Amino acid sequence: MEGAGYRVVFEKGGVYLHTSAKKHQDPDSLINGVIRVVEKDNDVLLHWAPVEEAGDSTQILFSKKDVCGGDSCTSEEEPTFDPGYEPDWAVISTVRPRPRHSEPTRGAEPSSPRGSWAFSVSLGELKSIRRSKPGLSWAYLVLVTQAGGSLPALHFHRGGTRALLRILSRYLLLASSPQDSRLYLVFPHDSSALSNSFHHLQLFDQDSSNVVSRFLQDPYSTTFSSFSRVTNFFRGALQPHPEGASPDLPPAPDDEPEPGFEVISCVELGPRPAVERAPPVTEEEWARHVGPEGRLQQVPELKARIFSGGLSPSLRREAWKFLLGYLSWEGSTEEHKAHVRKKTDEYFRMKLQWKSVSPEQERRNSLLHGYRSLIERDVSRTDRTNKFYEGPENPGLGLLNDILLTYCMYHFDLGYVQGMSDLLSPILYVTQNEVDAFWCFCGFMELVHGNFEESQETMKRQLGQLLLLLRVLDPPLCDFLDSQDSGSLCFCFRWLLIWFKREFPFPDVLRLWEVLWTGLPGPNLHLLVACAILDMERDTLMLSGFGSNEILKHINELTMKLSVEDVLMRAEALYRQLTACRELPHNVQEVLGLAPPTEPHSPSPPASPLPLSPTRAPPAPPPSADTVTQPDSSLEILPEEEEEESADS
């Protein structure tokens, strides 16, 4: 919106003032208004006006800077909002705001009582911005001026605090205070005011009058003697602007801000590319990659084909053993056969450990008894609608039980946790062999066992990474979820825990997992799958006015209604859109595998879909019934009918 001498660069409705100190506001104490950022006469102004005054942009009152002296100054006895006091809800002082001098050419002073609350302030007059605590019904901002007073608290009933801060970051440096992460200190994009900035940040013990000159000459020795790190974004703000460059806009950050000094920036993504899926890899195409002695050739090309199209159902039984690290991509047929014989013997030795425990022993082993009870309960309700597992005496249920109990012997520290049966079921369905299913399941658990650790650190990290990606891809959606107390993305917990097992139809889960197991196009593709689902549902979520309960209900109702091919296409398109951005923050690059991590990860192995190294599993061949000794009669499951999945796909 433009007019004579001004331009509105940001506008957001549903921004309220609360004029009562009561916790439960009555309607008369709420003033609905519009917040605007306006460029006018080489200055940038922040303007709020009630809705009855905000309809015509030409009537914006542009305030002059107040000068102490005269009736317009606030008296010492006049109470003001204390930005250091943070109640569970913020209200403005019931004392009327101080009068403001307005330019008569821009309009008359509003006559309505609500109009008297309108204010306008130059961004250069701001000293700090305080955000509300998370978890409130809505977010609010408190703006403090250089004179020490605070403007009325702005309550964003419809979200939008992050959008406003991103706009302000075009004209100002917003730095998180080392003492209070919710307090942003405001600095101009020039070096003339940095001495005071350093003083307010308390980064230097000595007099800061010559800090800027020393910092520009030798930033490292000056900085590291007093505080540990300064971001490239901040250093760029200190350097002179090249000729022809606008001094009003900040340079793009080269690195992500370090802890303790956060800089808010806005990433501009390019257009989202179109992506098409390829047909599945067939047995004939797979056979062309088999070379002398049964060794696979051109493995990267083969993995790329699996990523782009998946596998035909008849090929999965063999190919999944490679994708899950049970068989080596480089091994020969004879090496594979020897390895399967070795791993078969190893499996039954572990199975015998719990099989040989007597009932009397188990009564004294509460851990094993607890695992057995939990496994029996979970297995009895795992994929019972699938023909492979239906019926009361289905042998597949017995194998699920045996494999999971044997895994407790294989991984004593982790044991069994609810959800593992969901991961094993499709693997046993495809391999139809107890030993093969066990070792493929172990390979899958190498990728995701951190999801099931008691500390939940891996799950917390993934939810944080998902939120980071979503903030870059769709800031308005993040703002909306924040405004509805859903910004933590906890409704995505089940997605990440068991890799969308309960969100897609069974045949689609097989397709999704084999694509993720390729490790292409980079780690954490499962996070982009989650972003893709949210991207597909964003309009429904945002336009329906859902609250937190409705959001959770809507997400749960997506079960079995999603198309895996559509989701995978969108996830790959999001990946390409992100990687095409030259100004992608470093921590986003880390999540996508485009940059090495700057800090070591937690002791828990990453729950990312990384390709398994062949060294994790010695060479082994695809087993067959006539080449592998089978000590247990229940080792093989040969269903009466062919796989149902090919018809369902």
XYZ file of C-alpha atoms in Angstrom:
649
model
C 0.000 0.000 0.000
C 1.469 3.306 -1.057
C 0.503 6.945 -0.783
C 2.023 10.374 -1.087
C 5.311 10.144 0.740
C 4.698 6.860 2.535
C 4.529 3.104 1.902
C 2.998 0.421 4.134
C 5.398 -2.553 4.118
C 3.622 -4.662 6.756
C 0.069 -4.836 8.064
C -1.483 -7.251 10.540
C -4.970 -7.220 12.032
C -6.220 -8.815 15.205
C -3.620 -7.012 17.354
C -5.326 -6.052 20.621
C -4.621 -3.739 23.520
C -5.757 -4.958 26.953
C -6.761 -1.947 28.992
C -7.695 -3.806 32.167
C -5.398 -5.456 34.696
C -7.932 -8.242 35.319
C -6.897 -11.752 34.326
C -10.214 -12.353 32.557
C -10.749 -9.422 30.237
C -14.239 -8.129 29.579
C -15.060 -7.100 25.988
C -14.944 -3.387 26.804
C -11.330 -3.649 27.944
C -10.144 -5.194 24.648
C -9.312 -2.832 21.793
C -8.929 -4.519 18.426
C -6.487 -2.815 16.091
C -4.064 -3.039 13.183
C -0.274 -2.856 13.439
C 1.617 -1.411 10.475
C 5.233 -0.802 9.508
C 5.366 2.329 7.331
C 8.217 3.840 5.320
C 7.845 7.633 5.304
C 10.262 10.464 4.499
C 13.483 8.453 4.975
C 12.172 7.062 8.236
C 10.443 3.806 9.213
C 7.531 3.977 11.640
C 5.665 1.408 13.690
C 2.004 2.408 13.899
C -0.950 0.900 15.753
C -4.521 2.121 15.477
C -7.877 0.649 16.504
C -9.923 -0.895 13.725
C -12.292 2.046 13.629
C -9.312 4.308 12.903
C -7.280 1.891 10.783
C -9.459 1.641 7.715
C -7.913 4.553 5.852
C -4.144 4.529 5.599
C -4.122 8.207 4.727
C -5.270 9.026 8.257
C -2.190 7.513 9.956
C -0.913 9.849 12.643
C 2.823 10.219 12.370
C 4.164 11.286 15.772
C 7.069 13.606 16.344
C 9.698 12.764 18.915
C 8.640 13.952 22.365
C 10.959 16.362 24.100
C 11.050 16.515 27.895
C 9.676 19.704 29.258
C 6.108 20.850 29.054
C 2.872 19.061 29.720
C 3.528 16.336 27.181
C 6.238 14.689 29.258
C 5.294 11.898 31.602
C 5.562 12.969 35.201
C 7.719 11.040 37.633
C 4.586 9.891 39.468
C 2.907 8.520 36.338
C 3.019 4.707 36.361
C 4.289 2.973 33.265
C 4.429 -0.665 32.204
C 7.582 -2.263 33.611
C 9.184 -4.417 30.918
C 11.109 -6.329 33.558
C 7.889 -7.615 35.117
C 6.468 -10.582 33.196
C 3.091 -11.809 34.517
C 1.299 -14.746 32.940
C -0.710 -12.240 30.909
C 0.329 -8.746 29.894
C -1.833 -5.674 30.214
C -1.224 -2.047 29.500
C -1.331 0.568 32.194
C -4.811 1.865 32.894
C -3.305 5.360 32.821
C -3.894 7.019 29.457
C -0.860 7.116 27.185
C 0.928 10.409 27.112
C -0.270 12.883 24.481
C 1.580 12.914 21.187
C 2.265 15.838 18.903
C 0.953 15.041 15.458
C 1.409 16.770 12.194
C -1.784 18.670 11.410
C -1.400 17.918 7.720
C -1.762 14.199 8.374
C -5.117 14.303 10.087
C -6.803 15.464 13.231
C -6.539 13.895 16.656
C -9.073 11.054 16.887
C -12.195 12.006 18.757
C -13.325 8.531 19.873
C -12.068 7.179 23.216
C -10.571 4.118 21.544
C -8.824 6.252 18.972
C -6.875 7.976 21.740
C -4.868 4.762 22.217
C -3.360 4.961 18.700
C 0.385 5.466 18.636
C 3.214 5.724 16.155
C 6.938 5.473 16.877
C 10.081 5.615 14.765
C 12.048 2.374 14.731
C 15.121 4.398 15.626
C 13.497 5.233 18.977
C 13.163 1.589 20.014
C 15.521 0.230 22.665
C 14.259 -3.323 23.201
C 11.426 -5.727 22.433
C 10.202 -8.319 24.894
C 8.301 -11.415 23.793
C 5.748 -13.239 25.915
C 6.339 -16.555 27.607
C 5.503 -19.623 25.496
C 2.311 -21.495 26.233
C -0.032 -18.517 26.618
C -3.339 -18.282 24.766
C -1.696 -15.818 22.364
C 1.641 -14.109 22.033
C 2.307 -10.460 22.811
C 5.151 -7.979 22.428
C 6.214 -5.115 24.706
C 8.243 -2.363 23.002
C 10.513 -0.130 25.094
C 11.774 3.185 23.750
C 15.170 4.829 24.170
C 13.571 7.270 26.632
C 12.894 4.358 28.984
C 9.116 4.229 28.624
C 7.170 1.343 27.143
C 4.442 1.352 24.533
C 1.189 -0.503 25.205
C 1.609 -4.277 25.040
C 0.516 -5.632 21.652
C -1.502 -8.874 21.924
C -1.502 -10.870 18.677
C -4.750 -12.839 18.982
C -4.341 -14.219 15.460
C -0.598 -14.767 15.508
C 1.966 -12.746 13.630
C 4.674 -11.849 16.163
C 7.378 -13.632 14.191
C 6.232 -12.043 10.942
C 6.510 -8.590 12.529
C 9.956 -9.344 13.955
C 11.145 -10.549 10.561
C 10.018 -7.280 8.986
C 11.721 -5.259 11.724
C 14.936 -7.226 11.146
C 15.120 -5.635 7.687
C 15.769 -2.295 9.316
C 17.262 -3.225 12.703
C 19.564 -5.735 14.332
C 17.567 -7.733 16.884
C 19.896 -9.449 19.322
C 18.756 -11.789 22.063
C 19.957 -10.596 25.469
C 22.481 -12.936 27.115
C 20.537 -12.607 30.365
C 17.023 -13.102 28.947
C 16.348 -15.058 25.759
C 12.916 -13.393 25.360
C 14.347 -9.872 25.417
C 15.624 -8.562 22.068
C 17.947 -5.584 22.160
C 17.533 -3.246 19.198
C 20.516 -1.837 17.276
C 20.655 0.130 14.015
C 22.429 -1.237 10.944
C 25.433 1.077 11.310
C 28.571 1.214 13.433
C 27.954 4.650 14.931
C 25.733 3.272 17.661
C 27.685 0.117 18.421
C 29.629 1.535 21.352
C 26.381 1.933 23.265
C 25.287 -1.457 21.949
C 28.354 -3.158 23.408
C 27.766 -1.310 26.660
C 24.167 -2.491 26.905
C 25.150 -6.063 26.072
C 27.897 -5.956 28.750
C 30.264 -7.796 26.444
C 33.298 -5.750 27.416
C 34.548 -4.868 30.875
C 36.494 -1.793 29.823
C 35.183 1.503 28.473
C 33.457 0.842 25.160
C 34.119 4.236 23.593
C 36.851 2.869 21.281
C 35.580 -0.692 20.986
C 34.144 -0.226 17.522
C 37.348 1.050 15.972
C 39.375 -1.751 17.574
C 36.745 -4.289 16.577
C 36.819 -3.221 12.944
C 40.630 -3.372 12.878
C 41.036 -6.696 14.697
C 37.678 -8.369 15.333
C 39.053 -11.680 16.550
C 41.476 -10.489 19.225
C 39.075 -7.797 20.422
C 36.070 -10.090 20.519
C 37.467 -13.345 21.842
C 39.155 -11.600 24.750
C 35.723 -10.721 26.121
C 33.142 -13.111 24.681
C 33.516 -16.393 22.888
C 31.794 -15.989 19.506
C 30.346 -13.385 17.156
C 28.291 -14.396 14.161
C 29.246 -13.551 10.612
C 25.924 -11.743 10.358
C 26.922 -9.373 13.172
C 30.443 -8.869 11.805
C 28.916 -7.984 8.443
C 26.859 -5.252 10.073
C 30.057 -3.649 11.360
C 31.806 -3.510 8.012
C 31.379 -0.527 5.661
C 28.780 -1.013 2.978
C 30.177 -1.344 -0.551
C 29.403 1.441 -2.942
C 25.950 1.169 -4.394
C 24.703 -1.116 -1.641
C 21.813 -0.035 0.517
C 22.851 0.611 4.113
C 19.286 0.045 5.299
C 19.151 -3.694 4.689
C 21.299 -6.213 6.569
C 23.683 -8.546 4.721
C 22.632 -12.163 4.425
C 24.028 -14.391 7.161
C 26.761 -16.811 6.162
C 26.503 -18.854 9.345
C 23.780 -19.617 11.841
C 23.884 -17.479 14.980
C 25.796 -18.968 17.891
C 24.143 -19.686 21.251
C 23.857 -16.555 23.375
C 23.643 -14.145 20.434
C 20.679 -14.850 18.250
C 20.019 -12.763 15.177
C 16.583 -12.924 13.605
C 16.760 -13.110 9.833
C 14.391 -13.985 7.018
C 15.361 -16.584 4.403
C 13.991 -15.969 0.930
C 13.395 -19.263 -0.867
C 13.123 -19.570 -4.604
C 10.269 -21.226 -6.473
C 9.491 -24.840 -5.651
C 10.540 -27.120 -8.513
C 8.251 -29.701 -10.075
C 9.112 -33.327 -9.267
C 7.897 -36.528 -10.875
C 8.197 -40.067 -9.547
C 9.647 -42.880 -11.648
C 8.256 -46.423 -12.049
C 9.446 -49.058 -9.537
C 12.628 -51.026 -10.076
C 11.766 -54.390 -11.657
C 13.500 -57.756 -11.311
C 14.867 -57.386 -14.821
C 16.388 -53.987 -14.017
C 17.882 -55.363 -10.787
C 19.357 -58.315 -12.680
C 21.216 -55.909 -14.981
C 23.104 -54.637 -11.934
C 24.270 -58.137 -10.929
C 27.803 -58.766 -12.140
C 30.248 -61.664 -12.000
C 30.087 -63.804 -8.852
C 26.773 -62.204 -7.964
C 28.256 -58.843 -6.943
C 26.060 -55.809 -7.482
C 27.414 -53.153 -9.819
C 26.676 -49.435 -10.180
C 25.195 -49.381 -6.672
C 24.781 -45.554 -6.474
C 22.731 -45.607 -9.661
C 20.643 -48.485 -8.311
C 19.986 -46.660 -5.036
C 18.975 -43.566 -6.967
C 16.437 -45.617 -8.910
C 15.021 -47.083 -5.702
C 14.728 -43.571 -4.293
C 12.901 -42.229 -7.341
C 10.561 -45.184 -7.899
C 10.770 -47.748 -5.135
C 10.844 -51.504 -5.714
C 8.422 -53.897 -7.354
C 6.820 -56.165 -4.703
C 8.487 -59.328 -5.974
C 11.946 -57.757 -5.568
C 11.599 -56.541 -1.995
C 12.416 -59.837 -0.325
C 15.933 -59.713 -1.718
C 16.548 -55.975 -1.989
C 15.512 -55.082 1.560
C 18.368 -57.190 2.944
C 20.793 -54.876 1.173
C 18.985 -51.674 2.083
C 18.952 -52.654 5.771
C 22.608 -53.703 5.898
C 22.009 -57.421 6.415
C 23.786 -58.176 3.149
C 26.726 -56.233 1.762
C 26.320 -54.421 -1.545
C 29.848 -55.539 -2.487
C 29.580 -59.209 -1.429
C 29.515 -62.174 -3.804
C 26.868 -64.881 -3.798
C 29.142 -67.344 -1.949
C 30.056 -64.733 0.654
C 26.381 -64.013 1.202
C 25.589 -67.716 1.717
C 28.371 -68.096 4.272
C 27.227 -65.023 6.113
C 23.606 -66.206 6.282
C 24.720 -69.544 7.769
C 26.719 -67.698 10.402
C 23.918 -65.265 11.277
C 21.337 -68.081 11.388
C 23.395 -69.911 14.002
C 23.895 -66.688 15.954
C 20.179 -65.943 15.955
C 19.135 -69.309 17.353
C 21.777 -69.167 20.067
C 20.204 -65.910 21.265
C 16.698 -67.340 20.921
C 17.681 -70.317 23.049
C 18.703 -67.968 25.856
C 15.130 -66.971 26.623
C 13.555 -70.220 25.416
C 15.505 -72.162 28.068
C 14.326 -69.968 30.953
C 11.948 -71.990 33.132
C 8.725 -70.503 34.545
C 10.307 -70.545 37.988
C 13.331 -68.600 36.711
C 11.109 -66.091 34.942
C 9.215 -65.392 38.170
C 12.548 -64.177 39.572
C 13.379 -62.190 36.432
C 10.996 -59.271 36.481
C 12.664 -57.623 33.469
C 12.186 -60.612 31.159
C 8.677 -61.183 32.486
C 7.817 -57.539 31.799
C 9.185 -57.728 28.257
C 7.240 -60.920 27.534
C 3.965 -59.469 28.808
C 4.368 -56.218 26.864
C 5.338 -58.017 23.646
C 2.413 -60.443 23.873
C 0.008 -57.559 24.356
C 1.424 -55.497 21.459
C 1.731 -58.418 19.036
C -1.894 -59.385 19.611
C -3.010 -56.056 18.094
C -0.357 -55.451 15.415
C -1.692 -55.315 11.849
C -4.472 -57.809 12.582
C -6.461 -56.558 9.594
C -3.653 -57.660 7.279
C -4.320 -61.141 5.871
C -0.775 -62.125 6.753
C -1.524 -61.675 10.474
C -5.278 -62.246 10.770
C -6.808 -65.132 12.696
C -6.393 -66.300 16.316
C -3.716 -68.949 15.683
C -1.735 -67.168 12.980
C 1.902 -68.382 12.916
C 3.042 -64.907 11.959
C 2.055 -63.623 15.399
C 4.234 -66.284 17.000
C 7.195 -65.205 14.904
C 6.673 -61.553 15.777
C 6.714 -62.568 19.442
C 9.858 -64.715 19.100
C 11.824 -62.141 17.100
C 11.047 -59.333 19.541
C 11.987 -61.448 22.578
C 15.225 -62.439 20.853
C 15.955 -58.778 20.179
C 15.800 -58.228 23.948
C 18.663 -60.740 24.209
C 20.513 -58.983 21.371
C 20.117 -55.465 22.790
C 19.961 -55.802 26.582
C 20.216 -52.058 27.217
C 17.196 -51.163 25.091
C 15.064 -54.283 25.379
C 11.539 -53.892 24.061
C 9.599 -50.630 23.857
C 6.083 -50.113 22.548
C 6.131 -49.363 18.838
C 8.846 -51.841 17.879
C 6.251 -54.391 16.777
C 5.010 -51.821 14.237
C 8.501 -51.649 12.716
C 8.987 -55.419 12.604
C 5.620 -56.346 11.089
C 6.243 -55.080 7.508
C 9.751 -56.586 7.510
C 8.481 -60.057 8.451
C 5.672 -59.674 5.917
C 8.195 -59.036 3.137
C 10.998 -61.456 4.070
C 8.708 -64.291 5.300
C 11.692 -65.736 7.125
C 12.390 -65.541 10.848
C 16.164 -65.128 10.654
C 16.128 -62.689 7.751
C 13.408 -60.639 9.439
C 15.384 -60.488 12.692
C 18.590 -59.191 11.131
C 16.769 -56.766 8.849
C 14.898 -55.516 11.902
C 18.247 -55.057 13.695
C 19.438 -52.981 10.743
C 16.321 -50.806 10.928
C 16.774 -50.396 14.678
C 20.343 -49.193 14.098
C 18.728 -46.219 12.401
C 15.906 -45.519 14.838
C 16.704 -47.109 18.194
C 17.356 -43.640 19.610
C 13.615 -43.018 19.158
C 12.907 -45.587 21.852
C 15.451 -44.515 24.455
C 14.010 -43.497 27.797
C 15.628 -40.041 27.726
C 13.764 -39.180 24.487
C 16.655 -36.908 23.531
C 16.633 -38.196 19.965
C 12.921 -37.518 19.578
C 13.311 -34.040 21.050
C 16.151 -33.319 18.634
C 14.114 -34.481 15.644
C 11.108 -32.391 16.634
C 13.454 -29.415 16.959
C 14.920 -30.108 13.516
C 11.428 -30.472 12.062
C 10.437 -27.122 13.540
C 13.607 -25.544 12.135
C 12.814 -26.784 8.621
C 9.208 -25.671 8.891
C 10.213 -22.179 10.033
C 12.295 -21.760 6.887
C 9.750 -23.351 4.552
C 6.544 -21.829 5.917
C 6.873 -19.094 8.582
C 3.139 -18.167 8.485
C 2.205 -21.766 9.294
C 4.662 -21.731 12.222
C 3.144 -18.484 13.465
C -0.326 -19.988 13.268
C 0.695 -23.151 15.138
C 2.412 -21.017 17.771
C -0.727 -18.942 18.216
C -2.715 -22.141 18.836
C -0.289 -23.630 21.380
C 0.813 -26.225 18.819
C 4.217 -24.782 17.940
C 6.070 -27.674 19.583
C 4.739 -30.007 16.822
C 4.013 -32.715 19.394
C 1.229 -33.958 17.108
C 4.034 -35.182 14.805
C 5.547 -37.376 17.535
C 4.024 -40.631 16.277
C 5.052 -39.832 12.707
C 8.715 -39.698 13.628
C 8.658 -42.444 16.270
C 7.604 -45.267 13.940
C 8.263 -43.622 10.576
C 4.639 -42.964 9.554
C 3.717 -46.632 9.974
C 0.160 -45.829 11.080
C -0.391 -42.893 8.729
C -0.343 -44.731 5.375
C -1.961 -47.909 4.045
C 0.241 -50.983 4.502
C 1.510 -51.190 0.862
C 2.363 -47.468 0.952
C 4.406 -47.953 4.127
C 6.549 -50.521 2.288
C 7.158 -48.018 -0.522
C 7.917 -45.161 1.866
C 10.403 -47.126 3.979
C 12.424 -48.484 1.070
C 12.767 -44.953 -0.293
C 13.910 -43.621 3.092
C 16.391 -46.493 3.553
C 18.350 -45.381 0.485
C 19.605 -42.362 2.455
C 18.898 -40.165 -0.570
C 18.918 -37.341 -1.395
C 20.355 -36.730 2.063
C 19.806 -37.569 5.724
C 16.558 -36.725 7.482
C 14.298 -37.118 4.482
C 11.686 -38.378 6.943
C 11.578 -34.850 8.396
C 10.831 -33.452 4.945
C 8.089 -36.067 4.584
C 6.542 -34.591 7.731
C 6.946 -31.088 6.276
C 5.290 -32.256 3.075
C 2.232 -33.539 4.947
C 1.924 -30.283 6.876
C 2.360 -28.344 3.639
C -0.479 -30.329 2.059
C -2.729 -29.568 5.042
C -1.691 -25.954 5.705
C -4.749 -24.314 4.136
C -7.126 -26.617 5.985
C -5.384 -25.901 9.272
C -5.062 -22.143 8.857
C -8.345 -21.287 7.138
C -10.545 -23.410 9.377
C -9.575 -21.529 12.530
C -8.594 -24.728 14.336
C -7.512 -24.579 17.963
C -4.943 -26.950 19.456
C -7.484 -29.738 20.047
C -8.888 -29.441 16.532
C -5.373 -29.484 15.048
C -4.559 -32.708 16.897
C -7.867 -34.242 15.854
C -7.369 -33.272 12.216
C -3.851 -34.717 12.120
C -5.052 -37.994 13.630
C -7.861 -38.186 11.086
C -5.339 -38.105 8.231
C -4.540 -41.758 8.976
C -4.886 -43.920 5.851
C -6.002 -40.929 3.761
C -2.580 -39.844 2.457
C -1.030 -40.795 -0.872
C 2.576 -41.844 -0.438
C 3.538 -40.879 -3.979
C 2.136 -37.356 -3.568
C 3.898 -36.950 -0.231
C 7.224 -38.198 -1.594
C 7.019 -35.863 -4.596
C 6.347 -32.913 -2.340
C 9.109 -33.898 0.093
C 11.667 -34.089 -2.725
C 10.460 -30.748 -4.092
C 10.930 -29.174 -0.646
C 14.447 -30.587 -0.486
C 15.340 -29.130 -3.887
C 13.799 -25.791 -2.962
C 15.883 -25.618 0.217
C 19.153 -26.720 -1.358
C 18.761 -24.148 -4.143
C 18.789 -21.333 -1.578
C 22.227 -19.714 -1.380
C 21.506 -18.106 1.990
C 20.351 -21.266 3.762
C 21.271 -21.056 7.480
C 24.069 -23.349 8.561
C 21.958 -25.348 11.008
C 19.446 -26.072 8.239
C 22.318 -27.214 6.038
C 23.355 -29.566 8.830
C 19.890 -31.109 9.009
C 19.898 -31.656 5.237
C 23.418 -33.087 5.268
C 24.835 -30.214 3.226
C 27.322 -29.160 5.912
C 29.156 -31.014 8.692
C 27.765 -30.471 12.178
C 29.451 -27.714 14.178
C 28.901 -29.492 17.475
C 29.032 -33.175 18.394
C 25.682 -34.874 18.660
C 24.407 -36.426 21.834
C 25.631 -39.944 22.677
C 22.463 -41.393 21.197
C 22.934 -42.516 17.584
C 21.068 -40.343 15.120
C 17.593 -41.378 14.193
C 18.176 -40.243 10.636
C 17.740 -42.486 7.602
C 21.447 -42.863 6.912
C 22.649 -45.634 4.610
C 24.108 -48.512 6.556
C 27.783 -49.198 6.066
C 28.623 -52.633 4.656
C 31.052 -53.068 7.549
C 28.112 -53.297 9.918
C 27.168 -56.618 8.448
C 29.777 -59.010 7.000
C 29.072 -60.247 3.495
C 26.112 -62.584 3.318
C 23.945 -63.976 0.496
C 20.200 -63.932 0.093
C 19.117 -67.160 1.804
C 16.933 -69.788 0.287
C 15.195 -72.809 1.750
C 17.560 -75.348 0.144
C 20.847 -73.688 1.110
C 20.216 -72.699 4.717
C 19.908 -75.150 7.579
C 16.682 -74.473 9.431
C 16.734 -75.652 13.028
C 13.175 -74.504 13.734
C 10.086 -75.723 11.963
C 8.539 -72.264 12.186
C 11.471 -70.661 10.407
C 9.732 -70.346 7.038
C 6.266 -68.969 6.376
C 4.931 -69.987 3.004
C 1.440 -68.501 2.637
C -1.067 -70.346 0.539
C -1.573 -67.348 -1.723
C 0.848 -65.089 -3.482
C 1.675 -61.748 -1.878
C -1.441 -59.648 -1.681
C 0.510 -56.462 -1.845
C 1.033 -56.438 -5.588
C -2.717 -56.258 -6.040
C -3.035 -53.559 -3.399
C -0.250 -51.374 -4.757
